Amino acid sequence: MKNNFIEYCLNKHGAIKDYPLGTDPLAIKIEGKIFALFYDEKGYLVLKCDPVDAENLREQHEDVRPGYHMNKQHWNTIILEGSLPESDIFVMIDHSYDLVVKSLPKSIRDSI
C-alpha cells in the first residue's frame, strides 16, 4: 500500500524524493517544500492540510491524527495500515500537494 502512495506522490509534476534525516522519513517535495513525509518504520504518512479540514478529518477518522513532529494545526498524520480507504488518502495527498503549490511564488506556480 505504501508504495502506491509514494508512486502517486512522485507522479505529481515537479515532485522529487529526499531523505533529509537519513533513511527515515522519506520526504516528497515540490520546489524544496515538503508535501508528504513517509515514516516507514512507524507506518505513518504526514500530509499538509487546511486547518479546518484537518480538524474535521481527525474527528471523522481515528487513523488521522495531528502531524507527527510537524505543526499540529497544518499537518495530519495518517496511519497507513488503518481503516482509511486508499481513495481517501489519495484525496489527502492531492490536497497537500495543492496547498504547497499554492504557497509557491506565481512565477514558479506558472511553470509547474
GROMACS .gro file of N, CA, C and O in nm:
model
  448
    1MET      N    1   0.083  -0.120   0.000
    1MET     CA    2   0.000   0.000   0.000
    1MET      C    3   0.087   0.126   0.000
    1MET      O    4   0.066   0.216  -0.078
    2LYS      N    5   0.189   0.130   0.088
    2LYS     CA    6   0.273   0.248   0.099
    2LYS      C    7   0.338   0.283  -0.034
    2LYS      O    8   0.346   0.400  -0.072
    3ASN      N    9   0.383   0.182  -0.107
    3ASN     CA   10   0.448   0.208  -0.235
    3ASN      C   11   0.354   0.272  -0.335
    3ASN      O   12   0.397   0.354  -0.416
    4ASN      N   13   0.225   0.238  -0.330
    4ASN     CA   14   0.126   0.304  -0.416
    4ASN      C   15   0.123   0.453  -0.388
    4ASN      O   16   0.114   0.535  -0.480
    5PHE      N   17   0.128   0.489  -0.261
    5PHE     CA   18   0.121   0.630  -0.224
    5PHE      C   19   0.250   0.705  -0.262
    5PHE      O   20   0.244   0.819  -0.307
    6ILE      N   21   0.363   0.642  -0.243
    6ILE     CA   22   0.489   0.704  -0.282
    6ILE      C   23   0.490   0.728  -0.432
    6ILE      O   24   0.524   0.837  -0.478
    7GLU      N   25   0.455   0.626  -0.509
    7GLU     CA   26   0.450   0.640  -0.654
    7GLU      C   27   0.352   0.749  -0.697
    7GLU      O   28   0.382   0.829  -0.785
    8TYR      N   29   0.238   0.754  -0.631
    8TYR     CA   30   0.137   0.857  -0.662
    8TYR      C   31   0.195   0.997  -0.637
    8TYR      O   32   0.179   1.087  -0.720
    9CYS      N   33   0.263   1.014  -0.525
    9CYS     CA   34   0.325   1.143  -0.493
    9CYS      C   35   0.431   1.180  -0.596
    9CYS      O   36   0.437   1.295  -0.642
   10LEU      N   37   0.514   1.084  -0.632
   10LEU     CA   38   0.623   1.112  -0.726
   10LEU      C   39   0.574   1.137  -0.867
   10LEU      O   40   0.647   1.195  -0.948
   11ASN      N   41   0.452   1.097  -0.898
   11ASN     CA   42   0.394   1.126  -1.029
   11ASN      C   43   0.339   1.268  -1.038
   11ASN      O   44   0.301   1.313  -1.147
   12LYS      N   45   0.335   1.339  -0.926
   12LYS     CA   46   0.293   1.479  -0.927
   12LYS      C   47   0.401   1.560  -0.999
   12LYS      O   48   0.521   1.538  -0.979
   13HIS      N   49   0.358   1.655  -1.080
   13HIS     CA   50   0.451   1.737  -1.158
   13HIS      C   51   0.550   1.809  -1.067
   13HIS      O   52   0.510   1.879  -0.975
   14GLY      N   53   0.678   1.787  -1.091
   14GLY     CA   54   0.784   1.854  -1.015
   14GLY      C   55   0.822   1.787  -0.884
   14GLY      O   56   0.911   1.835  -0.815
   15ALA      N   57   0.756   1.677  -0.848
   15ALA     CA   58   0.782   1.612  -0.719
   15ALA      C   59   0.914   1.535  -0.724
   15ALA      O   60   0.947   1.470  -0.824
   16ILE      N   61   0.988   1.545  -0.616
   16ILE     CA   62   1.113   1.470  -0.600
   16ILE      C   63   1.116   1.408  -0.461
   16ILE      O   64   1.049   1.455  -0.370
   17LYS      N   65   1.198   1.304  -0.446
   17LYS     CA   66   1.212   1.246  -0.313
   17LYS      C   67   1.344   1.291  -0.251
   17LYS      O   68   1.442   1.319  -0.321
   18ASP      N   69   1.344   1.296  -0.119
   18ASP     CA   70   1.460   1.342  -0.044
   18ASP      C   71   1.461   1.268   0.089
   18ASP      O   72   1.356   1.226   0.138
   19TYR      N   73   1.578   1.252   0.145
   19TYR     CA   74   1.594   1.191   0.276
   19TYR      C   75   1.668   1.290   0.366
   19TYR      O   76   1.789   1.278   0.385
   20PRO      N   77   1.597   1.388   0.421
   20PRO     CA   78   1.664   1.493   0.498
   20PRO      C   79   1.724   1.447   0.630
   20PRO      O   80   1.814   1.512   0.683
   21LEU      N   81   1.677   1.334   0.683
   21LEU     CA   82   1.724   1.287   0.814
   21LEU      C   83   1.779   1.145   0.809
   21LEU      O   84   1.773   1.071   0.906
   22GLY      N   85   1.830   1.103   0.697
   22GLY     CA   86   1.877   0.965   0.681
   22GLY      C   87   1.777   0.887   0.599
   22GLY      O   88   1.715   0.940   0.508
   23THR      N   89   1.757   0.761   0.633
   23THR     CA   90   1.669   0.677   0.553
   23THR      C   91   1.522   0.688   0.592
   23THR      O   92   1.435   0.640   0.519
   24ASP      N   93   1.491   0.744   0.706
   24ASP     CA   94   1.353   0.756   0.751
   24ASP      C   95   1.337   0.890   0.821
   24ASP      O   96   1.411   0.919   0.915
   25PRO      N   97   1.252   0.977   0.777
   25PRO     CA   98   1.146   0.960   0.679
   25PRO      C   99   1.191   0.991   0.536
   25PRO      O  100   1.292   1.056   0.515
   26LEU      N  101   1.109   0.946   0.443
   26LEU     CA  102   1.121   0.984   0.303
   26LEU      C  103   1.034   1.108   0.285
   26LEU      O  104   0.916   1.106   0.316
   27ALA      N  105   1.096   1.216   0.238
   27ALA     CA  106   1.022   1.340   0.213
   27ALA      C  107   0.997   1.353   0.063
   27ALA      O  108   1.087   1.330  -0.017
   28ILE      N  109   0.874   1.387   0.027
   28ILE     CA  110   0.841   1.417  -0.112
   28ILE      C  111   0.821   1.568  -0.118
   28ILE      O  112   0.741   1.624  -0.043
   29LYS      N  113   0.896   1.632  -0.209
   29LYS     CA  114   0.899   1.777  -0.214
   29LYS      C  115   0.863   1.828  -0.353
   29LYS      O  116   0.882   1.759  -0.453
   30ILE      N  117   0.818   1.953  -0.354
   30ILE     CA  118   0.799   2.030  -0.477
   30ILE      C  119   0.870   2.164  -0.454
   30ILE      O  120   0.843   2.231  -0.354
   31GLU      N  121   0.965   2.194  -0.540
   31GLU     CA  122   1.042   2.318  -0.528
   31GLU      C  123   1.099   2.338  -0.387
   31GLU      O  124   1.096   2.446  -0.331
   32GLY      N  125   1.151   2.229  -0.330
   32GLY     CA  126   1.215   2.236  -0.199
   32GLY      C  127   1.122   2.236  -0.081
   32GLY      O  128   1.167   2.239   0.034
   33LYS      N  129   0.991   2.231  -0.103
   33LYS     CA  130   0.893   2.232   0.006
   33LYS      C  131   0.828   2.095   0.017
   33LYS      O  132   0.781   2.038  -0.081
   34ILE      N  133   0.823   2.045   0.139
   34ILE     CA  134   0.767   1.912   0.165
   34ILE      C  135   0.615   1.915   0.154
   34ILE      O  136   0.550   2.004   0.208
   35PHE      N  137   0.559   1.815   0.084
   35PHE     CA  138   0.414   1.797   0.088
   35PHE      C  139   0.375   1.659   0.140
   35PHE      O  140   0.258   1.636   0.173
   36ALA      N  141   0.471   1.568   0.153
   36ALA     CA  142   0.443   1.436   0.210
   36ALA      C  143   0.568   1.381   0.277
   36ALA      O  144   0.679   1.395   0.225
   37LEU      N  145   0.549   1.320   0.394
   37LEU     CA  146   0.656   1.253   0.467
   37LEU      C  147   0.611   1.111   0.497
   37LEU      O  148   0.505   1.090   0.556
   38PHE      N  149   0.691   1.015   0.455
   38PHE     CA  150   0.661   0.874   0.481
   38PHE      C  151   0.755   0.823   0.588
   38PHE      O  152   0.877   0.818   0.567
   39TYR      N  153   0.700   0.786   0.703
   39TYR     CA  154   0.777   0.726   0.811
   39TYR      C  155   0.757   0.575   0.801
   39TYR      O  156   0.659   0.520   0.852
   40ASP      N  157   0.849   0.509   0.732
   40ASP     CA  158   0.837   0.366   0.704
   40ASP      C  159   0.832   0.284   0.833
   40ASP      O  160   0.748   0.196   0.848
   41GLU      N  161   0.922   0.312   0.925
   41GLU     CA  162   0.929   0.234   1.049
   41GLU      C  163   0.803   0.245   1.133
   41GLU      O  164   0.765   0.151   1.201
   42LYS      N  165   0.737   0.358   1.127
   42LYS     CA  166   0.616   0.380   1.207
   42LYS      C  167   0.487   0.351   1.129
   42LYS      O  168   0.381   0.340   1.188
   43GLY      N  169   0.496   0.344   0.996
   43GLY     CA  170   0.377   0.322   0.915
   43GLY      C  171   0.289   0.445   0.902
   43GLY      O  172   0.168   0.434   0.889
   44TYR      N  173   0.352   0.564   0.908
   44TYR     CA  174   0.281   0.691   0.902
   44TYR      C  175   0.304   0.759   0.768
   44TYR      O  176   0.411   0.749   0.710
   45LEU      N  177   0.207   0.836   0.730
   45LEU     CA  178   0.219   0.933   0.621
   45LEU      C  179   0.176   1.066   0.679
   45LEU      O  180   0.069   1.076   0.739
   46VAL      N  181   0.259   1.169   0.666
   46VAL     CA  182   0.227   1.301   0.719
   46VAL      C  183   0.205   1.394   0.601
   46VAL      O  184   0.289   1.403   0.511
   47LEU      N  185   0.088   1.462   0.601
   47LEU     CA  186   0.048   1.549   0.490
   47LEU      C  187   0.003   1.685   0.540
   47LEU      O  188  -0.058   1.697   0.646
   48LYS      N  189   0.030   1.786   0.460
   48LYS     CA  190  -0.017   1.921   0.488
   48LYS      C  191  -0.169   1.924   0.468
   48LYS      O  192  -0.223   1.852   0.384
   49CYS      N  193  -0.237   2.007   0.547
   49CYS     CA  194  -0.383   2.012   0.538
   49CYS      C  195  -0.432   2.149   0.586
   49CYS      O  196  -0.374   2.208   0.677
   50ASP      N  197  -0.538   2.197   0.523
   50ASP     CA  198  -0.604   2.318   0.570
   50ASP      C  199  -0.646   2.294   0.715
   50ASP      O  200  -0.699   2.187   0.748
   51PRO      N  201  -0.624   2.391   0.806
   51PRO     CA  202  -0.653   2.369   0.948
   51PRO      C  203  -0.797   2.325   0.978
   51PRO      O  204  -0.818   2.238   1.062
   52VAL      N  205  -0.895   2.382   0.911
   52VAL     CA  206  -1.034   2.344   0.936
   52VAL      C  207  -1.058   2.201   0.889
   52VAL      O  208  -1.119   2.119   0.960
   53ASP      N  209  -1.008   2.168   0.769
   53ASP     CA  210  -1.021   2.032   0.718
   53ASP      C  211  -0.947   1.932   0.808
   53ASP      O  212  -0.994   1.821   0.829
   54ALA      N  213  -0.831   1.974   0.858
   54ALA     CA  214  -0.751   1.885   0.944
   54ALA      C  215  -0.831   1.844   1.067
   54ALA      O  216  -0.836   1.726   1.102
   55GLU      N  217  -0.894   1.940   1.131
   55GLU     CA  218  -0.976   1.910   1.249
   55GLU      C  219  -1.092   1.817   1.215
   55GLU      O  220  -1.120   1.721   1.287
   56ASN      N  221  -1.160   1.846   1.104
   56ASN     CA  222  -1.273   1.763   1.062
   56ASN      C  223  -1.230   1.620   1.035
   56ASN      O  224  -1.297   1.525   1.076
   57LEU      N  225  -1.118   1.603   0.966
   57LEU     CA  226  -1.069   1.469   0.935
   57LEU      C  227  -1.033   1.392   1.062
   57LEU      O  228  -1.060   1.273   1.074
   58ARG      N  229  -0.974   1.460   1.158
   58ARG     CA  230  -0.937   1.396   1.284
   58ARG      C  231  -1.060   1.352   1.362
   58ARG      O  232  -1.059   1.247   1.427
   59GLU      N  233  -1.166   1.432   1.355
   59GLU     CA  234  -1.290   1.396   1.424
   59GLU      C  235  -1.360   1.279   1.356
   59GLU      O  236  -1.424   1.197   1.422
   60GLN      N  237  -1.348   1.268   1.224
   60GLN     CA  238  -1.419   1.166   1.148
   60GLN      C  239  -1.345   1.032   1.141
   60GLN      O  240  -1.409   0.928   1.123
   61HIS      N  241  -1.212   1.035   1.150
   61HIS     CA  242  -1.133   0.913   1.129
   61HIS      C  243  -1.032   0.894   1.242
   61HIS      O  244  -0.948   0.981   1.265
   62GLU      N  245  -1.035   0.781   1.305
   62GLU     CA  246  -0.940   0.754   1.413
   62GLU      C  247  -0.797   0.737   1.361
   62GLU      O  248  -0.701   0.749   1.436
   63ASP      N  249  -0.782   0.709   1.231
   63ASP     CA  250  -0.650   0.692   1.171
   63ASP      C  251  -0.591   0.821   1.117
   63ASP      O  252  -0.489   0.819   1.047
   64VAL      N  253  -0.654   0.933   1.146
   64VAL     CA  254  -0.599   1.065   1.112
   64VAL      C  255  -0.575   1.137   1.243
   64VAL      O  256  -0.666   1.157   1.323
   65ARG      N  257  -0.450   1.177   1.263
   65ARG     CA  258  -0.407   1.238   1.390
   65ARG      C  259  -0.328   1.365   1.361
   65ARG      O  260  -0.286   1.388   1.248
   66PRO      N  261  -0.302   1.445   1.463
   66PRO     CA  262  -0.219   1.564   1.441
   66PRO      C  263  -0.081   1.526   1.386
   66PRO      O  264  -0.029   1.418   1.413
   67GLY      N  265  -0.023   1.616   1.308
   67GLY     CA  266   0.104   1.590   1.240
   67GLY      C  267   0.217   1.549   1.332
   67GLY      O  268   0.248   1.621   1.426
   68TYR      N  269   0.278   1.436   1.303
   68TYR     CA  270   0.390   1.383   1.379
   68TYR      C  271   0.513   1.471   1.354
   68TYR      O  272   0.558   1.483   1.241
   69HIS      N  273   0.564   1.533   1.458
   69HIS     CA  274   0.681   1.621   1.452
   69HIS      C  275   0.661   1.741   1.358
   69HIS      O  276   0.758   1.792   1.303
   70MET      N  277   0.537   1.781   1.337
   70MET     CA  278   0.508   1.894   1.249
   70MET      C  279   0.410   1.987   1.321
   70MET      O  280   0.357   1.952   1.426
   71ASN      N  281   0.382   2.101   1.260
   71ASN     CA  282   0.284   2.194   1.315
   71ASN      C  283   0.148   2.123   1.318
   71ASN      O  284   0.094   2.085   1.214
   72LYS      N  285   0.095   2.102   1.436
   72LYS     CA  286  -0.028   2.023   1.453
   72LYS      C  287  -0.150   2.088   1.388
   72LYS      O  288  -0.247   2.021   1.357
   73GLN      N  289  -0.144   2.217   1.366
   73GLN     CA  290  -0.256   2.287   1.305
   73GLN      C  291  -0.262   2.263   1.154
   73GLN      O  292  -0.369   2.255   1.096
   74HIS      N  293  -0.147   2.250   1.090
   74HIS     CA  294  -0.140   2.245   0.943
   74HIS      C  295  -0.100   2.109   0.886
   74HIS      O  296  -0.091   2.095   0.763
   75TRP      N  297  -0.075   2.011   0.970
   75TRP     CA  298  -0.029   1.880   0.921
   75TRP      C  299  -0.107   1.769   0.991
   75TRP      O  300  -0.135   1.777   1.110
   76ASN      N  301  -0.137   1.664   0.915
   76ASN     CA  302  -0.202   1.545   0.969
   76ASN      C  303  -0.112   1.423   0.949
   76ASN      O  304  -0.042   1.413   0.849
   77THR      N  305  -0.119   1.332   1.044
   77THR     CA  306  -0.056   1.202   1.032
   77THR      C  307  -0.164   1.101   0.997
   77THR      O  308  -0.268   1.096   1.063
   78ILE      N  309  -0.138   1.022   0.895
   78ILE     CA  310  -0.231   0.918   0.853
   78ILE      C  311  -0.167   0.783   0.882
   78ILE      O  312  -0.052   0.758   0.842
   79ILE      N  313  -0.239   0.697   0.952
   79ILE     CA  314  -0.193   0.562   0.980
   79ILE      C  315  -0.221   0.479   0.855
   79ILE      O  316  -0.336   0.460   0.818
   80LEU      N  317  -0.116   0.431   0.790
   80LEU     CA  318  -0.132   0.368   0.659
   80LEU      C  319  -0.195   0.229   0.664
   80LEU      O  320  -0.262   0.189   0.571
   81GLU      N  321  -0.176   0.156   0.769
   81GLU     CA  322  -0.234   0.022   0.777
   81GLU      C  323  -0.364   0.024   0.857
   81GLU      O  324  -0.406  -0.078   0.909
   82GLY      N  325  -0.427   0.139   0.864
   82GLY     CA  326  -0.553   0.152   0.937
   82GLY      C  327  -0.673   0.124   0.849
   82GLY      O  328  -0.664   0.058   0.746
   83SER      N  329  -0.785   0.180   0.890
   83SER     CA  330  -0.912   0.153   0.822
   83SER      C  331  -0.947   0.256   0.714
   83SER      O  332  -1.049   0.242   0.648
   84LEU      N  333  -0.863   0.356   0.697
   84LEU     CA  334  -0.892   0.462   0.599
   84LEU      C  335  -0.878   0.408   0.456
   84LEU      O  336  -0.775   0.348   0.422
   85PRO      N  337  -0.980   0.427   0.372
   85PRO     CA  338  -0.971   0.378   0.234
   85PRO      C  339  -0.859   0.448   0.155
   85PRO      O  340  -0.832   0.566   0.177
   86GLU      N  341  -0.796   0.373   0.064
   86GLU     CA  342  -0.690   0.429  -0.019
   86GLU      C  343  -0.737   0.553  -0.093
   86GLU      O  344  -0.664   0.650  -0.107
   87SER      N  345  -0.860   0.551  -0.143
   87SER     CA  346  -0.912   0.664  -0.221
   87SER      C  347  -0.913   0.792  -0.137
   87SER      O  348  -0.883   0.900  -0.190
   88ASP      N  349  -0.943   0.781  -0.008
   88ASP     CA  350  -0.941   0.899   0.079
   88ASP      C  351  -0.799   0.951   0.096
   88ASP      O  352  -0.776   1.072   0.100
   89ILE      N  353  -0.703   0.860   0.106
   89ILE     CA  354  -0.564   0.902   0.123
   89ILE      C  355  -0.513   0.971  -0.004
   89ILE      O  356  -0.442   1.072   0.003
   90PHE      N  357  -0.554   0.920  -0.121
   90PHE     CA  358  -0.515   0.987  -0.246
   90PHE      C  359  -0.570   1.130  -0.250
   90PHE      O  360  -0.501   1.223  -0.293
   91VAL      N  361  -0.692   1.150  -0.204
   91VAL     CA  362  -0.751   1.284  -0.200
   91VAL      C  363  -0.671   1.374  -0.105
   91VAL      O  364  -0.645   1.491  -0.134
   92MET      N  365  -0.629   1.319   0.009
   92MET     CA  366  -0.549   1.396   0.105
   92MET      C  367  -0.412   1.433   0.046
   92MET      O  368  -0.361   1.543   0.071
   93ILE      N  369  -0.353   1.343  -0.030
   93ILE     CA  370  -0.225   1.372  -0.096
   93ILE      C  371  -0.245   1.486  -0.196
   93ILE      O  372  -0.164   1.580  -0.201
   94ASP      N  373  -0.351   1.480  -0.275
   94ASP     CA  374  -0.380   1.587  -0.371
   94ASP      C  375  -0.395   1.721  -0.301
   94ASP      O  376  -0.341   1.823  -0.346
   95HIS      N  377  -0.466   1.721  -0.188
   95HIS     CA  378  -0.489   1.844  -0.112
   95HIS      C  379  -0.357   1.900  -0.060
   95HIS      O  380  -0.331   2.021  -0.071
   96SER      N  381  -0.271   1.814  -0.007
   96SER     CA  382  -0.141   1.857   0.044
   96SER      C  383  -0.057   1.918  -0.067
   96SER      O  384   0.001   2.027  -0.052
   97TYR      N  385  -0.050   1.849  -0.180
   97TYR     CA  386   0.027   1.898  -0.294
   97TYR      C  387  -0.026   2.034  -0.339
   97TYR      O  388   0.051   2.129  -0.359
   98ASP      N  389  -0.157   2.046  -0.352
   98ASP     CA  390  -0.218   2.171  -0.397
   98ASP      C  391  -0.189   2.286  -0.301
   98ASP      O  392  -0.162   2.399  -0.344
   99LEU      N  393  -0.194   2.259  -0.170
   99LEU     CA  394  -0.165   2.364  -0.072
   99LEU      C  395  -0.021   2.413  -0.086
   99LEU      O  396   0.005   2.534  -0.080
  100VAL      N  397   0.071   2.322  -0.105
  100VAL     CA  398   0.212   2.361  -0.117
  100VAL      C  399   0.235   2.437  -0.248
  100VAL      O  400   0.302   2.540  -0.250
  101VAL      N  401   0.177   2.389  -0.356
  101VAL     CA  402   0.192   2.459  -0.485
  101VAL      C  403   0.135   2.601  -0.476
  101VAL      O  404   0.196   2.696  -0.524
  102LYS      N  405   0.020   2.616  -0.411
  102LYS     CA  406  -0.041   2.749  -0.396
  102LYS      C  407   0.047   2.844  -0.316
  102LYS      O  408   0.037   2.966  -0.332
  103SER      N  409   0.133   2.790  -0.230
  103SER     CA  410   0.220   2.875  -0.148
  103SER      C  411   0.346   2.919  -0.221
  103SER      O  412   0.419   3.005  -0.173
  104LEU      N  413   0.371   2.863  -0.338
  104LEU     CA  414   0.490   2.898  -0.416
  104LEU      C  415   0.469   3.031  -0.488
  104LEU      O  416   0.356   3.069  -0.516
  105PRO      N  417   0.577   3.101  -0.518
  105PRO     CA  418   0.565   3.224  -0.596
  105PRO      C  419   0.496   3.198  -0.730
  105PRO      O  420   0.510   3.091  -0.788
  106LYS      N  421   0.423   3.296  -0.777
  106LYS     CA  422   0.344   3.283  -0.900
  106LYS      C  423   0.430   3.239  -1.018
  106LYS      O  424   0.387   3.155  -1.098
  107SER      N  425   0.548   3.293  -1.031
  107SER     CA  426   0.635   3.256  -1.144
  107SER      C  427   0.668   3.106  -1.142
  107SER      O  428   0.673   3.043  -1.248
  108ILE      N  429   0.687   3.050  -1.025
  108ILE     CA  430   0.715   2.906  -1.013
  108ILE      C  431   0.587   2.826  -1.037
  108ILE      O  432   0.589   2.725  -1.107
  109ARG      N  433   0.475   2.871  -0.978
  109ARG     CA  434   0.347   2.802  -1.000
  109ARG      C  435   0.314   2.793  -1.146
  109ARG      O  436   0.267   2.689  -1.194
  110ASP      N  437   0.337   2.900  -1.219
  110ASP     CA  438   0.305   2.902  -1.363
  110ASP      C  439   0.391   2.804  -1.443
  110ASP      O  440   0.348   2.755  -1.548
  111SER      N  441   0.510   2.773  -1.393
  111SER     CA  442   0.597   2.680  -1.464
  111SER      C  443   0.569   2.534  -1.429
  111SER      O  444   0.622   2.444  -1.493
  112ILE      N  445   0.487   2.512  -1.329
  112ILE     CA  446   0.457   2.373  -1.285
  112ILE      C  447   0.343   2.315  -1.365
  112ILE      O  448   0.249   2.358  -1.402
   0.00000   0.00000   0.00000
